[in-house]
Short mmCIF file of C-alpha atoms in Angstrom, two decimals:
data_model
loop_
_atom_site.label_atom_id
_atom_site.label_comp_id
_atom_site.label_asym_id
_atom_site.label_seq_id
_atom_site.Cartn_x
_atom_site.Cartn_y
_atom_site.Cartn_z
CA UNK M 1 -16.58 -3.10 56.93
CA UNK M 2 -17.67 0.50 56.47
CA UNK M 3 -15.50 2.70 54.15
CA UNK M 4 -16.31 6.37 54.12
CA UNK M 5 -16.92 8.12 50.77
CA UNK M 6 -13.66 10.10 51.01
CA UNK M 7 -11.64 6.88 51.19
CA UNK M 8 -13.54 5.37 48.25
CA UNK M 9 -12.84 8.48 46.18
CA UNK M 10 -9.14 8.37 47.05
CA UNK M 11 -9.05 4.67 46.20
CA UNK M 12 -10.62 5.34 42.77
CA UNK M 13 -8.06 8.05 42.04
CA UNK M 14 -5.24 5.68 43.02
CA UNK M 15 -6.54 2.92 40.76
CA UNK M 16 -6.83 5.37 37.86
CA UNK M 17 -3.28 6.57 38.46
CA UNK M 18 -2.05 2.97 38.61
CA UNK M 19 -3.79 2.14 35.30
CA UNK M 20 -2.27 5.20 33.58
CA UNK M 21 1.15 4.35 34.99
CA UNK M 22 0.97 0.78 33.70
CA UNK M 23 -0.18 2.00 30.27
CA UNK M 24 2.65 4.50 29.99
CA UNK M 25 5.18 1.91 31.19
CA UNK M 26 3.94 -0.55 28.60
CA UNK M 27 4.44 1.87 25.72
CA UNK M 28 7.65 3.54 26.86
CA UNK M 29 6.65 6.99 28.16
CA UNK M 30 3.65 9.17 28.78
CA UNK M 31 1.70 10.50 25.81
CA UNK M 32 3.52 13.34 24.08
CA UNK M 33 3.17 15.95 21.39
CA UNK M 34 3.81 13.68 18.42
CA UNK M 35 1.25 12.92 15.74
CA UNK M 36 1.62 11.05 12.46
CA UNK M 37 -0.49 9.93 9.54
CA UNK M 38 -0.18 7.61 6.55
CA UNK M 39 -1.69 7.83 3.07
CA UNK M 40 -1.41 5.67 -0.03
CA UNK M 41 -2.53 5.95 -3.64
CA UNK M 42 -2.17 3.56 -6.58
CA UNK M 43 -0.23 4.88 -9.60
CA UNK M 44 -0.11 1.70 -11.69
CA UNK M 45 -0.37 2.89 -15.31
CA UNK M 46 -3.42 1.78 -17.25
CA UNK M 47 -1.65 2.04 -20.62
CA UNK M 48 1.81 0.95 -21.83
CA UNK M 49 4.63 3.23 -20.66
CA UNK M 50 8.32 3.64 -21.44
CA UNK M 51 10.32 1.86 -18.74
CA UNK M 52 13.49 3.04 -17.03
CA UNK M 53 16.93 1.84 -18.07
CA UNK M 54 18.45 -0.61 -20.51
CA UNK M 55 17.50 -0.17 -24.17
CA UNK M 56 14.26 1.62 -25.13
CA UNK M 57 11.33 -0.61 -24.12
CA UNK M 58 7.66 -0.31 -23.35
CA UNK M 59 5.66 -2.00 -20.62
CA UNK M 60 3.28 -4.86 -21.38
CA UNK M 61 1.17 -6.09 -18.48
CA UNK M 62 1.48 -5.70 -14.71
CA UNK M 63 3.26 -8.01 -12.29
CA UNK M 64 2.52 -5.93 -9.19
CA UNK M 65 1.12 -2.47 -8.51
CA UNK M 66 2.98 0.82 -8.04
CA UNK M 67 2.15 3.20 -5.19
CA UNK M 68 2.70 6.55 -3.59
CA UNK M 69 3.19 6.09 0.16
CA UNK M 70 3.16 9.18 2.36
CA UNK M 71 3.98 9.64 6.02
CA UNK M 72 3.35 12.99 7.68
CA UNK M 73 5.16 13.71 10.96
CA UNK M 74 3.80 16.44 13.25
CA UNK M 75 5.48 17.76 16.40
CA UNK M 76 2.78 20.32 17.15
CA UNK M 77 4.71 23.15 15.54
CA UNK M 78 5.97 21.62 12.30
CA UNK M 79 4.78 19.04 9.81
CA UNK M 80 7.12 17.02 7.60
CA UNK M 81 6.02 14.95 4.59
CA UNK M 82 8.02 11.96 3.37
CA UNK M 83 6.85 10.42 0.09
CA UNK M 84 8.22 7.12 -1.24
CA UNK M 85 7.04 6.28 -4.76
CA UNK M 86 7.45 3.16 -6.90
CA UNK M 87 8.95 4.86 -9.95
CA UNK M 88 12.14 4.69 -11.96
CA UNK M 89 13.03 8.36 -11.60
CA UNK M 90 11.40 11.68 -10.83
CA UNK M 91 12.64 14.73 -12.71
CA UNK M 92 13.72 17.75 -10.64
CA UNK M 93 11.16 19.98 -12.31
CA UNK M 94 8.47 17.33 -11.65
CA UNK M 95 9.33 17.71 -7.98
CA UNK M 96 9.32 21.51 -8.34
CA UNK M 97 5.86 21.47 -9.88
CA UNK M 98 4.44 19.15 -7.20
CA UNK M 99 6.04 21.20 -4.41
CA UNK M 100 4.44 24.38 -5.71
CA UNK M 101 1.04 22.67 -5.88
CA UNK M 102 1.29 21.30 -2.33
CA UNK M 103 2.28 24.73 -1.07
CA UNK M 104 -0.76 26.27 -2.72
CA UNK M 105 -3.22 23.58 -1.61
CA UNK M 106 -1.99 22.68 1.87
CA UNK M 107 0.59 25.38 2.71
CA UNK M 108 3.37 22.76 2.86
CA UNK M 109 6.78 24.40 2.68
CA UNK M 110 9.17 23.00 0.11
CA UNK M 111 11.75 22.15 2.78
CA UNK M 112 9.16 19.96 4.52
CA UNK M 113 8.28 17.87 1.45
CA UNK M 114 10.70 15.12 0.38
CA UNK M 115 9.80 12.98 -2.62
CA UNK M 116 11.96 9.92 -3.07
CA UNK M 117 11.52 7.05 -5.51
CA UNK M 118 12.41 3.39 -5.16
CA UNK M 119 14.23 3.36 -8.53
CA UNK M 120 12.63 0.20 -9.83
CA UNK M 121 13.62 -0.33 -13.47
CA UNK M 122 10.24 -1.92 -14.13
CA UNK M 123 8.38 1.38 -13.85
CA UNK M 124 8.24 4.62 -15.84
CA UNK M 125 10.27 7.75 -15.44
CA UNK M 126 8.26 10.91 -14.84
CA UNK M 127 9.05 14.27 -16.35
CA UNK M 128 11.89 15.35 -18.64
CA UNK M 129 14.87 12.95 -18.73
CA UNK M 130 17.41 15.51 -17.50
CA UNK M 131 21.09 14.83 -18.15
CA UNK M 132 20.90 11.25 -19.46
CA UNK M 133 20.10 12.21 -23.10
CA UNK M 134 23.49 13.96 -23.15
CA UNK M 135 25.00 10.47 -23.08
CA UNK M 136 22.24 8.04 -24.18
CA UNK M 137 20.14 10.04 -26.60
CA UNK M 138 18.69 7.01 -28.39
CA UNK M 139 16.92 5.96 -25.20
CA UNK M 140 14.80 9.11 -25.31
CA UNK M 141 13.71 9.35 -28.91
CA UNK M 142 10.12 9.02 -27.59
CA UNK M 143 9.06 12.02 -25.50
CA UNK M 144 8.08 11.37 -21.89
CA UNK M 145 4.40 10.77 -21.23
CA UNK M 146 3.00 14.05 -19.89
CA UNK M 147 -0.44 12.56 -19.23
CA UNK M 148 1.01 9.88 -16.95
CA UNK M 149 3.22 12.46 -15.20
CA UNK M 150 0.11 14.52 -14.47
CA UNK M 151 -1.68 11.42 -13.17
CA UNK M 152 1.26 10.73 -10.85
CA UNK M 153 1.09 14.28 -9.53
CA UNK M 154 -2.67 14.12 -8.99
CA UNK M 155 -2.36 10.85 -7.10
CA UNK M 156 0.43 12.32 -5.00
CA UNK M 157 -1.90 15.10 -3.90
CA UNK M 158 -4.52 12.48 -3.00
CA UNK M 159 -2.04 10.46 -0.91
CA UNK M 160 -0.93 13.61 0.92
CA UNK M 161 -4.56 14.51 1.59
CA UNK M 162 -5.19 11.07 3.09
CA UNK M 163 -2.08 11.26 5.28
CA UNK M 164 -3.24 14.62 6.64
CA UNK M 165 -6.73 13.25 7.26
CA UNK M 166 -5.31 10.28 9.17
CA UNK M 167 -3.18 12.33 11.60
CA UNK M 168 -3.41 10.93 15.12
CA UNK M 169 -1.36 10.58 18.30
CA UNK M 170 1.74 8.50 17.62
CA UNK M 171 5.05 7.27 18.94
CA UNK M 172 8.43 6.98 17.22
CA UNK M 173 11.17 4.36 17.42
CA UNK M 174 14.49 4.04 15.60
CA UNK M 175 16.98 1.26 14.98
CA UNK M 176 19.46 -0.46 12.71
CA UNK M 177 19.29 -3.68 10.73
CA UNK M 178 21.68 -5.62 8.52
CA UNK M 179 21.22 -7.42 5.20
CA UNK M 180 23.50 -8.88 2.54
CA UNK M 181 20.82 -8.53 -0.13
CA UNK M 182 23.06 -6.14 -2.08
CA UNK M 183 26.53 -6.14 -3.66
CA UNK M 184 28.84 -3.69 -5.39
CA UNK M 185 28.14 -3.86 -9.13
CA UNK M 186 31.43 -2.37 -10.42
CA UNK M 187 33.00 -5.63 -11.59
CA UNK M 188 36.66 -5.77 -12.67
CA UNK M 189 38.32 -7.85 -15.35
CA UNK M 190 41.91 -9.11 -15.26
CA UNK M 191 42.81 -6.00 -17.25
CA UNK M 192 41.22 -3.96 -14.40
CA UNK M 193 38.59 -2.59 -16.75
CA UNK M 194 35.25 -1.97 -15.07
CA UNK M 195 31.87 -3.24 -16.22
CA UNK M 196 28.41 -3.86 -14.74
CA UNK M 197 28.46 -7.11 -12.81
CA UNK M 198 29.20 -8.19 -9.24
CA UNK M 199 32.23 -7.24 -7.16
CA UNK M 200 32.25 -8.80 -3.67
CA UNK M 201 35.59 -7.15 -2.87
CA UNK M 202 34.40 -3.57 -3.42
CA UNK M 203 32.62 -1.26 -0.93
CA UNK M 204 28.98 -1.89 -0.08
CA UNK M 205 26.46 -0.67 2.48
CA UNK M 206 24.68 -3.54 4.23
CA UNK M 207 23.02 -1.45 6.93
CA UNK M 208 19.28 -0.94 7.18
CA UNK M 209 18.16 2.30 8.81
CA UNK M 210 14.72 1.97 10.34
CA UNK M 211 12.04 4.26 11.72
CA UNK M 212 8.91 2.71 13.16
CA UNK M 213 5.88 4.90 13.74
CA UNK M 214 3.31 3.45 16.12
CA UNK M 215 -0.20 4.44 17.05
CA UNK M 216 -0.61 5.64 20.64
CA UNK M 217 -1.75 2.13 21.62
CA UNK M 218 1.50 0.59 20.36
CA UNK M 219 0.15 -0.86 17.13
CA UNK M 220 2.47 -0.10 14.16
CA UNK M 221 1.25 2.70 11.89
CA UNK M 222 4.10 2.67 9.34
CA UNK M 223 7.69 1.52 8.90
CA UNK M 224 10.35 3.49 7.04
CA UNK M 225 13.25 1.33 5.82
CA UNK M 226 16.39 2.93 4.36
CA UNK M 227 18.55 0.57 2.28
CA UNK M 228 20.74 0.88 -0.81
CA UNK M 229 19.86 -1.36 -3.77
CA UNK M 230 19.09 -1.00 -7.46
CA UNK M 231 15.66 -2.28 -8.50
CA UNK M 232 17.10 -4.47 -11.25
CA UNK M 233 16.31 -8.08 -10.36
CA UNK M 234 13.82 -8.61 -13.17
CA UNK M 235 15.36 -9.19 -16.58
CA UNK M 236 15.54 -6.37 -19.08
CA UNK M 237 13.39 -8.51 -21.39
CA UNK M 238 10.64 -8.69 -18.75
CA UNK M 239 8.48 -5.67 -19.53
CA UNK M 240 5.81 -6.14 -16.87
CA UNK M 241 5.18 -3.21 -14.53
CA UNK M 242 6.69 -4.02 -11.12
CA UNK M 243 8.16 -2.49 -7.98
CA UNK M 244 11.03 -5.00 -8.32
CA UNK M 245 12.98 -5.52 -5.05
CA UNK M 246 11.55 -2.54 -3.13
CA UNK M 247 8.00 -3.45 -4.14
CA UNK M 248 8.38 -7.15 -3.39
CA UNK M 249 9.98 -6.50 -0.01
CA UNK M 250 7.38 -3.88 0.92
CA UNK M 251 4.52 -6.25 0.09
CA UNK M 252 6.02 -9.00 2.25
CA UNK M 253 6.79 -6.75 5.23
CA UNK M 254 3.29 -5.28 5.12
CA UNK M 255 1.76 -8.78 5.11
CA UNK M 256 3.83 -9.81 8.13
CA UNK M 257 3.83 -6.59 10.17
CA UNK M 258 0.33 -5.38 9.41
CA UNK M 259 1.63 -1.91 8.65
CA UNK M 260 2.74 -0.15 5.44
CA UNK M 261 6.42 0.04 4.52
CA UNK M 262 8.00 3.09 2.90
CA UNK M 263 11.14 1.93 1.10
CA UNK M 264 13.64 4.81 1.01
CA UNK M 265 16.58 3.94 -1.20
CA UNK M 266 20.08 4.87 -0.08
CA UNK M 267 23.41 5.39 -1.82
CA UNK M 268 22.67 2.91 -4.59
CA UNK M 269 24.89 4.36 -7.36
CA UNK M 270 27.28 1.40 -7.36
CA UNK M 271 25.03 -1.10 -5.55
CA UNK M 272 23.12 -3.94 -7.22
CA UNK M 273 20.85 -6.67 -5.88
CA UNK M 274 22.85 -9.76 -4.98
CA UNK M 275 20.92 -11.80 -7.55
CA UNK M 276 19.23 -10.85 -10.79
CA UNK M 277 17.47 -12.72 -13.56
CA UNK M 278 19.35 -13.37 -16.77
CA UNK M 279 18.10 -11.77 -19.97
CA UNK M 280 17.96 -15.26 -21.50
CA UNK M 281 16.14 -16.88 -18.57
CA UNK M 282 13.11 -18.74 -19.91
CA UNK M 283 12.22 -20.50 -16.66
CA UNK M 284 10.78 -19.12 -13.45
CA UNK M 285 10.69 -15.33 -13.93
CA UNK M 286 9.84 -14.51 -10.33
CA UNK M 287 11.83 -16.96 -8.21
CA UNK M 288 14.87 -14.80 -7.56
CA UNK M 289 12.74 -11.73 -6.89
CA UNK M 290 10.72 -13.59 -4.25
CA UNK M 291 14.01 -14.60 -2.65
CA UNK M 292 14.43 -11.01 -1.45
CA UNK M 293 11.55 -11.54 0.98
CA UNK M 294 14.04 -13.64 2.96
CA UNK M 295 17.17 -11.66 2.11
CA UNK M 296 15.82 -8.20 2.92
CA UNK M 297 12.23 -8.48 4.12
CA UNK M 298 13.07 -10.66 7.12
CA UNK M 299 15.98 -8.43 8.29
CA UNK M 300 13.66 -5.41 8.14
CA UNK M 301 11.10 -7.23 10.27
CA UNK M 302 13.82 -8.31 12.70
CA UNK M 303 15.10 -4.74 13.00
CA UNK M 304 11.56 -3.55 13.69
CA UNK M 305 11.07 -6.18 16.41
CA UNK M 306 14.24 -5.01 18.13
CA UNK M 307 12.81 -1.52 18.57
CA UNK M 308 11.37 -1.83 22.07
CA UNK M 309 11.53 1.82 23.19
CA UNK M 310 9.41 4.48 21.52
CA UNK M 311 8.69 8.09 22.36
CA UNK M 312 5.76 10.42 21.97
CA UNK M 313 8.03 13.43 22.51
CA UNK M 314 9.34 14.48 19.09
CA UNK M 315 11.01 17.61 17.75
CA UNK M 316 11.43 18.16 14.01
CA UNK M 317 13.78 20.54 12.26
CA UNK M 318 14.58 20.92 8.55
CA UNK M 319 17.47 22.76 6.95
CA UNK M 320 19.04 22.83 3.50
CA UNK M 321 22.18 23.86 1.68
CA UNK M 322 23.24 24.16 -1.95
CA UNK M 323 26.49 22.42 -2.80
CA UNK M 324 28.12 23.82 -5.91
CA UNK M 325 30.52 21.54 -7.70
CA UNK M 326 32.05 21.67 -11.20
CA UNK M 327 30.35 19.71 -13.92
CA UNK M 328 32.36 17.57 -16.30
CA UNK M 329 34.55 19.72 -18.50
CA UNK M 330 33.52 17.89 -21.68
CA UNK M 331 29.81 18.69 -21.18
CA UNK M 332 29.25 21.84 -23.22
CA UNK M 333 25.45 22.03 -23.00
CA UNK M 334 22.99 21.75 -20.14
CA UNK M 335 19.31 20.70 -20.29
CA UNK M 336 16.82 23.54 -20.26
CA UNK M 337 14.71 21.80 -17.62
CA UNK M 338 17.69 21.93 -15.23
CA UNK M 339 18.69 25.57 -15.75
CA UNK M 340 17.71 26.42 -12.17
CA UNK M 341 20.33 23.96 -10.94
CA UNK M 342 23.31 25.38 -12.84
CA UNK M 343 25.54 28.43 -12.56
CA UNK M 344 28.59 29.79 -14.33
CA UNK M 345 31.19 31.27 -12.00
CA UNK M 346 32.93 34.59 -12.53
CA UNK M 347 35.90 32.67 -13.93
CA UNK M 348 33.71 30.93 -16.51
CA UNK M 349 33.53 27.56 -14.73
CA UNK M 350 30.27 25.66 -15.19
CA UNK M 351 28.85 24.54 -11.85
CA UNK M 352 26.07 22.18 -10.78
CA UNK M 353 24.00 23.59 -7.91
CA UNK M 354 22.83 20.56 -5.96
CA UNK M 355 20.23 21.08 -3.20
CA UNK M 356 20.90 18.93 -0.13
CA UNK M 357 18.20 18.67 2.53
CA UNK M 358 18.37 17.69 6.21
CA UNK M 359 15.74 16.44 8.65
CA UNK M 360 16.71 16.28 12.32
CA UNK M 361 14.44 14.32 14.67
CA UNK M 362 15.19 14.98 18.32
CA UNK M 363 18.90 14.89 19.19
CA UNK M 364 19.99 11.58 17.71
CA UNK M 365 18.28 11.03 14.34
CA UNK M 366 19.42 12.70 11.12
CA UNK M 367 18.11 12.12 7.60
CA UNK M 368 19.91 13.86 4.76
CA UNK M 369 19.00 13.71 1.08
CA UNK M 370 20.44 14.60 -2.32
CA UNK M 371 19.12 14.32 -5.90
CA UNK M 372 21.65 11.84 -7.24
CA UNK M 373 22.64 8.19 -7.44
CA UNK M 374 25.47 8.43 -4.94
CA UNK M 375 28.30 5.92 -4.62
CA UNK M 376 28.05 4.22 -1.22
CA UNK M 377 31.62 5.10 -0.14
CA UNK M 378 30.55 8.71 0.20
CA UNK M 379 27.48 8.12 2.39
CA UNK M 380 29.37 5.50 4.44
CA UNK M 381 32.08 8.06 5.22
CA UNK M 382 29.54 10.74 6.14
CA UNK M 383 27.65 8.33 8.41
CA UNK M 384 30.83 7.10 10.10
CA UNK M 385 31.89 10.67 10.91
CA UNK M 386 28.44 11.95 11.80
CA UNK M 387 27.78 13.37 15.29
CA UNK M 388 24.30 11.80 15.15
CA UNK M 389 23.86 8.20 16.32
CA UNK M 390 21.34 7.45 13.58
CA UNK M 391 22.37 9.04 10.28
CA UNK M 392 20.39 7.91 7.23
CA UNK M 393 20.86 8.94 3.60
CA UNK M 394 17.79 9.31 1.39
CA UNK M 395 19.05 8.96 -2.19
CA UNK M 396 17.54 10.12 -5.50
CA UNK M 397 15.28 12.49 -3.57
CA UNK M 398 13.45 15.50 -5.07
CA UNK M 399 14.67 14.59 -8.54
CA UNK M 400 17.98 13.30 -9.82
CA UNK M 401 21.06 14.57 -11.64
CA UNK M 402 22.35 11.04 -12.23
CA UNK M 403 25.38 9.23 -10.84
CA UNK M 404 27.80 10.90 -8.44
CA UNK M 405 30.97 8.80 -8.39
CA UNK M 406 34.20 8.95 -6.39
CA UNK M 407 37.35 10.19 -8.08
CA UNK M 408 39.02 6.77 -7.79
CA UNK M 409 36.12 5.04 -9.53
CA UNK M 410 35.94 7.67 -12.26
CA UNK M 411 39.55 6.81 -13.12
CA UNK M 412 38.52 3.17 -13.58
CA UNK M 413 35.82 4.07 -16.12
CA UNK M 414 32.73 1.99 -16.68
CA UNK M 415 29.07 2.81 -17.12
CA UNK M 416 28.37 5.15 -14.20
CA UNK M 417 31.24 7.62 -14.83
CA UNK M 418 30.37 7.60 -18.54
CA UNK M 419 26.83 8.91 -17.90
CA UNK M 420 27.60 11.17 -14.91
CA UNK M 421 27.57 14.97 -15.31
CA UNK M 422 29.80 15.47 -12.26
CA UNK M 423 33.53 16.14 -12.22
CA UNK M 424 35.97 14.07 -10.09
CA UNK M 425 35.74 16.78 -7.40
CA UNK M 426 32.05 16.18 -6.68
CA UNK M 427 32.34 13.39 -4.09
CA UNK M 428 34.73 15.39 -1.90
CA UNK M 429 32.69 18.57 -2.33
CA UNK M 430 29.54 16.74 -1.24
CA UNK M 431 31.13 14.88 1.69
CA UNK M 432 32.81 17.99 3.06
CA UNK M 433 29.70 20.14 2.64
CA UNK M 434 27.37 17.63 4.28
CA UNK M 435 29.75 16.80 7.14
CA UNK M 436 30.34 20.47 7.87
CA UNK M 437 26.58 21.11 8.02
CA UNK M 438 26.01 18.11 10.29
CA UNK M 439 28.60 19.46 12.70
CA UNK M 440 26.90 22.87 12.66
CA UNK M 441 23.51 21.31 13.37
CA UNK M 442 24.90 19.14 16.18
CA UNK M 443 26.20 22.18 18.03
CA UNK M 444 22.66 23.53 18.05
CA UNK M 445 20.90 20.33 19.09
CA UNK M 446 20.85 20.95 22.84
#
């Protein structure tokens, strides 16, 4: 049968249209404006370092490596950089210094650079110790390692450079997961005194917030998991460098999913891992840590599998506020390295100026962050009242001022209130300030 050239041309156009339609149906929607990139750099120390937490101790050997992991999100008008690092803490002025360097090198605005850490206690702290020496001075008789802090900063720049280099068309999905890998650690005795332990009757946050970033062809590029848990499974007598729970879980998820995992810790102030290794344990040192592959790694993978709809149409917006709240009345001095985050009111009241940052993605996703170890009741309340369907809290981000406890828990004493610089008013001040800002943003989202 003879087909004229015009018909053949029309048929070819139809087949091309059909192929593009099937492709776009397979991956959710047509290609959009969204690009993303991932970069990683190894920051495992080559020499012994002072480790976070417990009594003063120095590392000896390496169980598993520490990393910077960077995701850059690009909507065509704005770029946002999320960095998750396997460290114990990051000092606020360490963040300040890195932010200034990234601005100079890559023109990245401070509001668009979030640096969170996994808070593993088997890794060093970087930068000055901040408020903790006010309460635990003996832990910091040895000055922080400036050479290692500089190495961490240099490797951060390298990871950011790689993420920028790897920018490509991408798609974004969001979802929730659930895991009972954590437990409230504010244990109570029969006298109602509070101590570090396990309290199954107290508040906890079992939810996993998840972002999955895919390549344009649907293959996962990176996963961002938001979950509250202290990195304290390994015994205090185990001085090997390790990512602890976040590192172990990330390694497992990456093996199974074929994509890197950024572990963004949540409101972990009063949240412990469900199991930890006894100081006196002389048997299998790693067994309980590997158990978190099942307890937390598998729920993260399940949550990722449930994300079936992704979009290439993404809008990013960042905002920030300073929440001023009184510091504890009995704290008469304030660290020099934190002077920029303090103010004395006209009435002579000493205030902590805490920067709180917000990242809105489209109309339904909201990340907010604060530089503290927040009690989970506060973030739970904010999330429950949020006008955004997906509200995630990025804890200990851009530095830390230590524990921020609720007034009720401060009355019960224990470790966290003892080493917190905040007054009993701080939790309400933070919750009201954040919730008010979320409402303001939501009215602008259309």
